[in-house]
Amino acid sequence: ADNPHDTAQAVKFGAEGIGLCRTEHMFFEADRIPAIREMICSDTVEQREKALAKLLPMQQGDFEAMYIALEGRPMTVRFLDPPLHEFVPTEEADIELLAKDMGKSVAEIKNIIASLHEFNPMMGHRGCRLAVTFPEIAAMQTRAVIKAALNVNAAHPEWHIVPEIMIPLVGEVKELKYVKDVVVKTADEIISSVKSDMKYKVGTMIEIPRAALTAGQIAEEAEFFSFGTNDLTQMTYGLSRDDAGKILADYIDKNIYECDPTARLDRTGVGQLMQWAVEKAKPVRPDIHLGICGEHGGDPSSVEFCHQIGLDYVSCSPFRVPIARLAAAQAQINFPRN
């Protein structure tokens, strides 16, 4: 869930928390997109921070409303994930307006937009790589999460809110540590400034095969894993989910694939990576929290497999919560777990 309305809907359906809040969805509103575009087209850290300061109260307000809707249930907030080109204008009028607002020429803005072009943006400058290049983005998002949690917790101390911050697209433990250090420094400064003892957690999405294979190392820094099975499936298969339709029909008709792996979790390949990651992470961090997020979270077969390998929670879109809850109950009956 990415907004207060969807959060409230999920709770009505019996959700016990939000396993994936995709923060980039908060930036596309008409009153917010100019600030994110200003940040992207900035020349200096100071200019970027000025633009991010405009986004901070907006994002913090969303988090506060979501924490209130959750009434103490946990929320995992994923930091900015998609490539920056998704935010830049494409219409001439919008480009001209951005150029005017930033005191740049139309040609300069067009050059910036052209520089963001990537041949394969899914595997490009996105996820934690954005925070490595622009750590001020991670710092702003940390401020929004922590300040929101502190404000709501002050009004409702009985909820004992523990913010969960998720760093996406990690494939190397050192990049996770780099971004985590930014998060921890920012969060600790805010928490100590108000003399609070609030705790928080920093974890990661496992969506690159290398992350699954090196899960023991990554668990040294991550307090929780959420398997982003949409991207993990795409990268394991070398198959784009957006383009798979014209391929998969033939593969299923000719019995090469039994089903669409983007809809039902592939236990043999992707599942083996997940199981490996669980087995390598738990000895390093026995209390590690393990979940799954993505469309597979609403598929009963996928939920059953996740239960079998020891995952703790399933995250899916709000309207799939009833199916996921039923599937989780059936999995526990069929494969009892303490």
Short mmCIF file of C-alpha atoms in Angstrom, two decimals:
data_model
loop_
_atom_site.label_atom_id
_atom_site.label_comp_id
_atom_site.label_asym_id
_atom_site.label_seq_id
_atom_site.Cartn_x
_atom_site.Cartn_y
_atom_site.Cartn_z
CA ALA A 1 0.00 0.00 0.00
CA ASP A 2 1.36 3.40 -1.01
CA ASN A 3 -1.15 5.86 0.45
CA PRO A 4 -3.47 6.26 3.46
CA HIS A 5 -6.58 5.17 1.52
CA ASP A 6 -5.06 1.86 0.40
CA THR A 7 -3.66 1.34 3.90
CA ALA A 8 -7.12 1.68 5.44
CA GLN A 9 -8.53 -0.68 2.80
CA ALA A 10 -5.86 -3.28 3.56
CA VAL A 11 -6.61 -3.10 7.29
CA LYS A 12 -10.33 -3.64 6.58
CA PHE A 13 -9.42 -6.80 4.68
CA GLY A 14 -7.42 -8.08 7.66
CA ALA A 15 -3.88 -6.99 6.84
CA GLU A 16 -1.59 -7.15 9.87
CA GLY A 17 0.71 -4.45 8.52
CA ILE A 18 2.14 -2.98 5.32
CA GLY A 19 4.97 -5.09 3.94
CA LEU A 20 5.74 -2.76 1.03
CA CYS A 21 5.15 0.98 0.86
CA ARG A 22 6.57 2.15 -2.49
CA THR A 23 7.61 5.72 -1.80
CA GLU A 24 8.05 6.74 -5.43
CA HIS A 25 4.27 6.51 -5.89
CA MET A 26 4.02 9.51 -3.54
CA PHE A 27 6.03 11.68 -5.97
CA PHE A 28 3.82 11.48 -9.05
CA GLU A 29 1.04 13.77 -7.76
CA ALA A 30 0.64 17.00 -9.73
CA ASP A 31 1.76 19.17 -6.80
CA ARG A 32 4.85 17.01 -6.15
CA ILE A 33 6.28 16.09 -9.53
CA PRO A 34 7.80 19.58 -10.06
CA ALA A 35 9.96 19.18 -6.94
CA ILE A 36 11.25 15.73 -7.94
CA ARG A 37 12.02 17.08 -11.42
CA GLU A 38 13.85 20.00 -9.87
CA MET A 39 15.89 17.55 -7.80
CA ILE A 40 16.78 15.47 -10.88
CA CYS A 41 17.86 18.51 -12.88
CA SER A 42 19.94 20.07 -10.08
CA ASP A 43 23.64 20.71 -10.67
CA THR A 44 24.83 20.64 -7.06
CA VAL A 45 24.12 18.84 -3.79
CA GLU A 46 22.80 22.12 -2.36
CA GLN A 47 20.28 22.48 -5.19
CA ARG A 48 19.16 18.87 -4.79
CA GLU A 49 18.72 19.30 -1.05
CA LYS A 50 16.66 22.44 -1.64
CA ALA A 51 14.34 20.51 -3.96
CA LEU A 52 14.17 17.54 -1.58
CA ALA A 53 13.22 19.90 1.26
CA LYS A 54 10.02 20.65 -0.68
CA LEU A 55 9.20 16.92 -0.83
CA LEU A 56 9.97 16.21 2.83
CA PRO A 57 6.74 17.57 4.40
CA MET A 58 4.64 15.93 1.69
CA GLN A 59 6.16 12.50 2.20
CA GLN A 60 6.20 12.88 5.98
CA GLY A 61 2.50 13.77 5.92
CA ASP A 62 1.70 10.63 3.94
CA PHE A 63 3.65 8.46 6.37
CA GLU A 64 1.90 10.02 9.35
CA ALA A 65 -1.52 9.33 7.83
CA MET A 66 -0.51 5.75 7.05
CA TYR A 67 0.82 5.14 10.58
CA ILE A 68 -2.47 6.46 11.96
CA ALA A 69 -4.47 4.17 9.67
CA LEU A 70 -2.34 1.21 10.79
CA GLU A 71 -2.98 1.89 14.51
CA GLY A 72 0.33 0.40 15.62
CA ARG A 73 0.67 -2.27 12.95
CA PRO A 74 4.10 -2.36 11.29
CA MET A 75 4.97 -0.69 7.98
CA THR A 76 7.96 -1.42 5.78
CA VAL A 77 8.94 1.63 3.72
CA ARG A 78 10.91 0.98 0.56
CA PHE A 79 13.14 3.84 -0.50
CA LEU A 80 13.10 5.30 -4.01
CA ASP A 81 13.40 2.48 -6.54
CA PRO A 82 12.63 3.35 -10.20
CA PRO A 83 15.08 5.03 -12.58
CA LEU A 84 14.92 8.82 -12.60
CA HIS A 85 13.85 9.05 -16.24
CA GLU A 86 10.35 7.98 -15.16
CA PHE A 87 9.88 11.35 -13.47
CA VAL A 88 11.12 13.74 -16.17
CA PRO A 89 8.71 15.52 -18.53
CA THR A 90 8.14 14.36 -22.10
CA GLU A 91 5.79 17.05 -23.37
CA GLU A 92 7.35 20.21 -24.82
CA ALA A 93 5.19 22.50 -22.66
CA ASP A 94 6.25 20.69 -19.47
CA ILE A 95 9.91 20.85 -20.48
CA GLU A 96 9.62 24.59 -21.12
CA LEU A 97 7.93 25.11 -17.73
CA LEU A 98 10.67 23.14 -15.92
CA ALA A 99 13.36 25.15 -17.73
CA LYS A 100 11.68 28.41 -16.69
CA ASP A 101 11.30 27.31 -13.06
CA MET A 102 14.96 26.29 -12.83
CA GLY A 103 16.43 29.20 -14.76
CA LYS A 104 17.82 26.86 -17.41
CA SER A 105 17.42 26.78 -21.16
CA VAL A 106 15.13 24.27 -22.83
CA ALA A 107 18.22 22.77 -24.48
CA GLU A 108 19.88 22.24 -21.08
CA ILE A 109 16.82 20.44 -19.73
CA LYS A 110 16.60 18.30 -22.85
CA ASN A 111 20.27 17.38 -22.46
CA ILE A 112 19.66 16.29 -18.88
CA ILE A 113 16.67 14.21 -19.96
CA ALA A 114 18.73 12.63 -22.76
CA SER A 115 21.53 11.81 -20.28
CA LEU A 116 19.07 9.78 -18.21
CA HIS A 117 18.31 7.44 -21.10
CA GLU A 118 19.26 3.82 -20.41
CA PHE A 119 19.13 0.83 -22.75
CA ASN A 120 17.86 -1.42 -19.97
CA PRO A 121 16.61 0.78 -17.12
CA MET A 122 15.37 -2.21 -15.09
CA MET A 123 19.02 -3.13 -14.64
CA GLY A 124 20.30 0.42 -14.62
CA HIS A 125 20.55 3.42 -12.31
CA ARG A 126 17.77 2.63 -9.86
CA GLY A 127 17.19 1.23 -6.37
CA CYS A 128 20.06 1.57 -3.91
CA ARG A 129 22.25 2.79 -6.77
CA LEU A 130 20.35 6.10 -6.70
CA ALA A 131 21.15 6.50 -3.00
CA VAL A 132 24.83 5.66 -3.59
CA THR A 133 25.01 8.43 -6.21
CA PHE A 134 22.69 10.81 -4.36
CA PRO A 135 22.81 9.97 -0.63
CA GLU A 136 20.79 13.12 0.09
CA ILE A 137 17.73 11.28 -1.30
CA ALA A 138 18.09 8.55 1.32
CA ALA A 139 18.68 11.16 4.01
CA MET A 140 15.47 13.01 3.10
CA GLN A 141 13.40 9.84 3.05
CA THR A 142 14.85 8.78 6.40
CA ARG A 143 13.84 12.13 7.90
CA ALA A 144 10.32 11.72 6.55
CA VAL A 145 9.90 8.21 7.99
CA ILE A 146 11.46 8.88 11.38
CA LYS A 147 9.78 12.26 11.95
CA ALA A 148 6.40 10.80 10.99
CA ALA A 149 6.85 7.86 13.34
CA LEU A 150 7.96 10.12 16.20
CA ASN A 151 4.99 12.45 15.74
CA VAL A 152 2.41 9.67 15.61
CA ASN A 153 4.06 7.75 18.44
CA ALA A 154 3.98 10.89 20.61
CA ALA A 155 0.23 11.11 20.09
CA HIS A 156 -0.27 7.35 20.50
CA PRO A 157 2.52 5.97 22.75
CA GLU A 158 0.57 2.76 23.18
CA TRP A 159 1.30 1.85 19.55
CA HIS A 160 5.09 1.52 20.08
CA ILE A 161 5.88 2.25 16.42
CA VAL A 162 9.10 0.71 15.10
CA PRO A 163 9.84 2.10 11.62
CA GLU A 164 11.16 -0.39 9.06
CA ILE A 165 13.26 1.04 6.23
CA MET A 166 13.94 -1.16 3.21
CA ILE A 167 16.83 -0.52 0.79
CA PRO A 168 15.96 -1.90 -2.68
CA LEU A 169 17.97 -3.66 -5.38
CA VAL A 170 20.99 -4.56 -3.26
CA GLY A 171 23.44 -7.00 -4.82
CA GLU A 172 26.56 -6.31 -2.78
CA VAL A 173 26.77 -5.97 0.99
CA LYS A 174 29.03 -2.91 0.75
CA GLU A 175 26.41 -0.89 -1.12
CA LEU A 176 23.85 -1.83 1.51
CA LYS A 177 26.24 -0.72 4.25
CA TYR A 178 26.90 2.58 2.46
CA VAL A 179 23.20 3.47 2.28
CA LYS A 180 22.48 2.03 5.73
CA ASP A 181 25.16 4.29 7.22
CA VAL A 182 23.35 7.32 5.74
CA VAL A 183 20.05 6.08 7.19
CA VAL A 184 21.48 5.34 10.64
CA LYS A 185 23.34 8.65 10.92
CA THR A 186 20.25 10.63 9.92
CA ALA A 187 17.80 8.63 12.05
CA ASP A 188 19.98 8.64 15.16
CA GLU A 189 20.45 12.41 14.99
CA ILE A 190 16.69 13.00 14.79
CA ILE A 191 15.81 10.53 17.53
CA SER A 192 18.46 11.84 19.93
CA SER A 193 17.47 15.46 19.24
CA VAL A 194 14.03 14.80 20.75
CA LYS A 195 15.44 12.54 23.49
CA SER A 196 13.42 9.55 22.29
CA ASP A 197 14.31 5.88 22.70
CA MET A 198 12.43 4.82 19.57
CA LYS A 199 13.89 1.81 17.77
CA TYR A 200 13.93 1.27 14.02
CA LYS A 201 15.04 -1.43 11.59
CA VAL A 202 16.95 -1.33 8.30
CA GLY A 203 16.61 -4.19 5.85
CA THR A 204 16.72 -4.92 2.16
CA MET A 205 14.88 -6.42 -0.78
CA ILE A 206 16.38 -9.59 -2.22
CA GLU A 207 15.63 -9.19 -5.91
CA ILE A 208 19.03 -9.71 -7.56
CA PRO A 209 20.30 -13.32 -7.76
CA ARG A 210 23.69 -12.24 -6.36
CA ALA A 211 21.95 -10.93 -3.26
CA ALA A 212 20.36 -14.34 -2.69
CA LEU A 213 23.69 -16.11 -3.24
CA THR A 214 25.52 -13.80 -0.81
CA ALA A 215 22.67 -13.62 1.71
CA GLY A 216 24.94 -14.63 4.58
CA GLN A 217 27.04 -11.51 4.07
CA ILE A 218 24.02 -9.27 3.51
CA ALA A 219 22.39 -10.54 6.72
CA GLU A 220 25.29 -9.02 8.65
CA GLU A 221 23.86 -5.59 7.77
CA ALA A 222 20.16 -6.28 7.10
CA GLU A 223 17.74 -6.83 9.96
CA PHE A 224 15.12 -8.19 7.57
CA PHE A 225 14.80 -9.49 4.02
CA SER A 226 11.84 -9.06 1.74
CA PHE A 227 12.08 -11.14 -1.40
CA GLY A 228 11.07 -8.94 -4.32
CA THR A 229 10.02 -11.88 -6.43
CA ASN A 230 8.84 -9.78 -9.39
CA ASP A 231 12.37 -8.63 -10.17
CA LEU A 232 14.03 -11.77 -8.82
CA THR A 233 11.98 -13.82 -11.31
CA GLN A 234 12.79 -11.48 -14.20
CA MET A 235 16.51 -11.49 -13.47
CA THR A 236 16.69 -15.22 -12.89
CA TYR A 237 14.81 -16.03 -16.09
CA GLY A 238 16.31 -13.19 -18.13
CA LEU A 239 12.71 -12.42 -19.06
CA SER A 240 11.00 -9.03 -18.92
CA ARG A 241 7.63 -9.19 -17.21
CA ASP A 242 6.38 -6.34 -19.40
CA ASP A 243 7.29 -8.16 -22.62
CA ALA A 244 6.69 -11.74 -21.51
CA GLY A 245 3.11 -12.02 -22.79
CA LYS A 246 4.06 -12.60 -26.40
CA ILE A 247 6.59 -15.26 -25.37
CA LEU A 248 4.90 -17.13 -22.55
CA ALA A 249 1.78 -18.14 -24.48
CA ASP A 250 3.91 -20.25 -26.84
CA TYR A 251 5.97 -21.69 -23.99
CA ILE A 252 2.87 -22.75 -22.05
CA ASP A 253 1.09 -24.10 -25.18
CA LYS A 254 4.17 -26.19 -26.01
CA ASN A 255 4.57 -27.43 -22.40
CA ILE A 256 7.97 -25.78 -21.96
CA TYR A 257 6.62 -23.88 -18.95
CA GLU A 258 3.79 -25.32 -16.87
CA CYS A 259 2.59 -21.85 -15.92
CA ASP A 260 3.51 -18.17 -16.10
CA PRO A 261 6.50 -17.73 -13.71
CA THR A 262 5.65 -14.04 -13.28
CA ALA A 263 2.28 -15.05 -11.79
CA ARG A 264 3.18 -18.27 -9.93
CA LEU A 265 6.51 -18.57 -8.16
CA ASP A 266 8.98 -20.90 -9.85
CA ARG A 267 9.95 -23.22 -7.00
CA THR A 268 12.73 -24.99 -8.90
CA GLY A 269 14.85 -21.99 -9.90
CA VAL A 270 13.75 -18.79 -8.18
CA GLY A 271 12.56 -20.79 -5.18
CA GLN A 272 15.93 -22.47 -4.83
CA LEU A 273 17.62 -19.06 -4.68
CA MET A 274 15.16 -17.99 -1.98
CA GLN A 275 15.69 -21.15 0.06
CA TRP A 276 19.47 -20.75 -0.22
CA ALA A 277 19.18 -17.16 1.02
CA VAL A 278 17.07 -18.20 4.02
CA GLU A 279 19.50 -20.99 4.95
CA LYS A 280 22.52 -18.69 4.68
CA ALA A 281 20.96 -15.73 6.50
CA LYS A 282 19.47 -17.43 9.57
CA PRO A 283 22.76 -18.68 11.10
CA VAL A 284 24.16 -15.14 10.76
CA ARG A 285 21.07 -13.43 12.19
CA PRO A 286 18.74 -15.99 13.88
CA ASP A 287 16.01 -13.39 14.50
CA ILE A 288 15.97 -12.09 10.91
CA HIS A 289 12.48 -11.21 9.66
CA LEU A 290 11.77 -12.77 6.23
CA GLY A 291 8.97 -11.96 3.84
CA ILE A 292 7.88 -11.73 0.23
CA CYS A 293 6.43 -8.78 -1.67
CA GLY A 294 5.07 -8.66 -5.17
CA GLU A 295 2.26 -10.20 -7.16
CA HIS A 296 3.33 -13.70 -6.13
CA GLY A 297 2.16 -12.74 -2.63
CA GLY A 298 -1.44 -13.14 -3.76
CA ASP A 299 -0.96 -16.56 -5.39
CA PRO A 300 -1.85 -19.52 -3.09
CA SER A 301 0.82 -21.85 -4.49
CA SER A 302 3.49 -19.20 -4.00
CA VAL A 303 2.30 -18.45 -0.46
CA GLU A 304 2.47 -22.16 0.38
CA PHE A 305 6.05 -22.40 -0.85
CA CYS A 306 7.10 -19.32 1.12
CA HIS A 307 5.58 -20.85 4.25
CA GLN A 308 7.47 -24.08 3.64
CA ILE A 309 10.89 -22.41 3.39
CA GLY A 310 10.35 -20.41 6.58
CA LEU A 311 9.21 -16.94 5.55
CA ASP A 312 7.29 -14.94 8.19
CA TYR A 313 5.01 -12.70 6.17
CA VAL A 314 3.42 -12.09 2.80
CA SER A 315 2.85 -8.68 1.25
CA CYS A 316 0.43 -8.21 -1.62
CA SER A 317 -1.92 -5.56 -2.99
CA PRO A 318 -4.81 -4.65 -0.65
CA PHE A 319 -7.53 -6.47 -2.59
CA ARG A 320 -5.51 -9.71 -2.58
CA VAL A 321 -5.17 -9.73 1.21
CA PRO A 322 -8.17 -12.09 1.78
CA ILE A 323 -6.72 -14.62 -0.68
CA ALA A 324 -3.27 -14.37 0.91
CA ARG A 325 -4.69 -14.83 4.41
CA LEU A 326 -6.64 -17.92 3.33
CA ALA A 327 -3.61 -19.35 1.52
CA ALA A 328 -1.42 -18.75 4.59
CA ALA A 329 -3.95 -20.52 6.82
CA GLN A 330 -4.15 -23.49 4.46
CA ALA A 331 -0.35 -23.68 4.29
CA GLN A 332 -0.12 -23.81 8.08
CA ILE A 333 -2.74 -26.59 8.21
CA ASN A 334 -1.02 -28.63 5.48
CA PHE A 335 2.55 -27.92 6.65
CA PRO A 336 2.38 -27.10 10.38
CA ARG A 337 5.11 -24.85 11.68
CA ASN A 338 5.80 -23.78 15.26
#
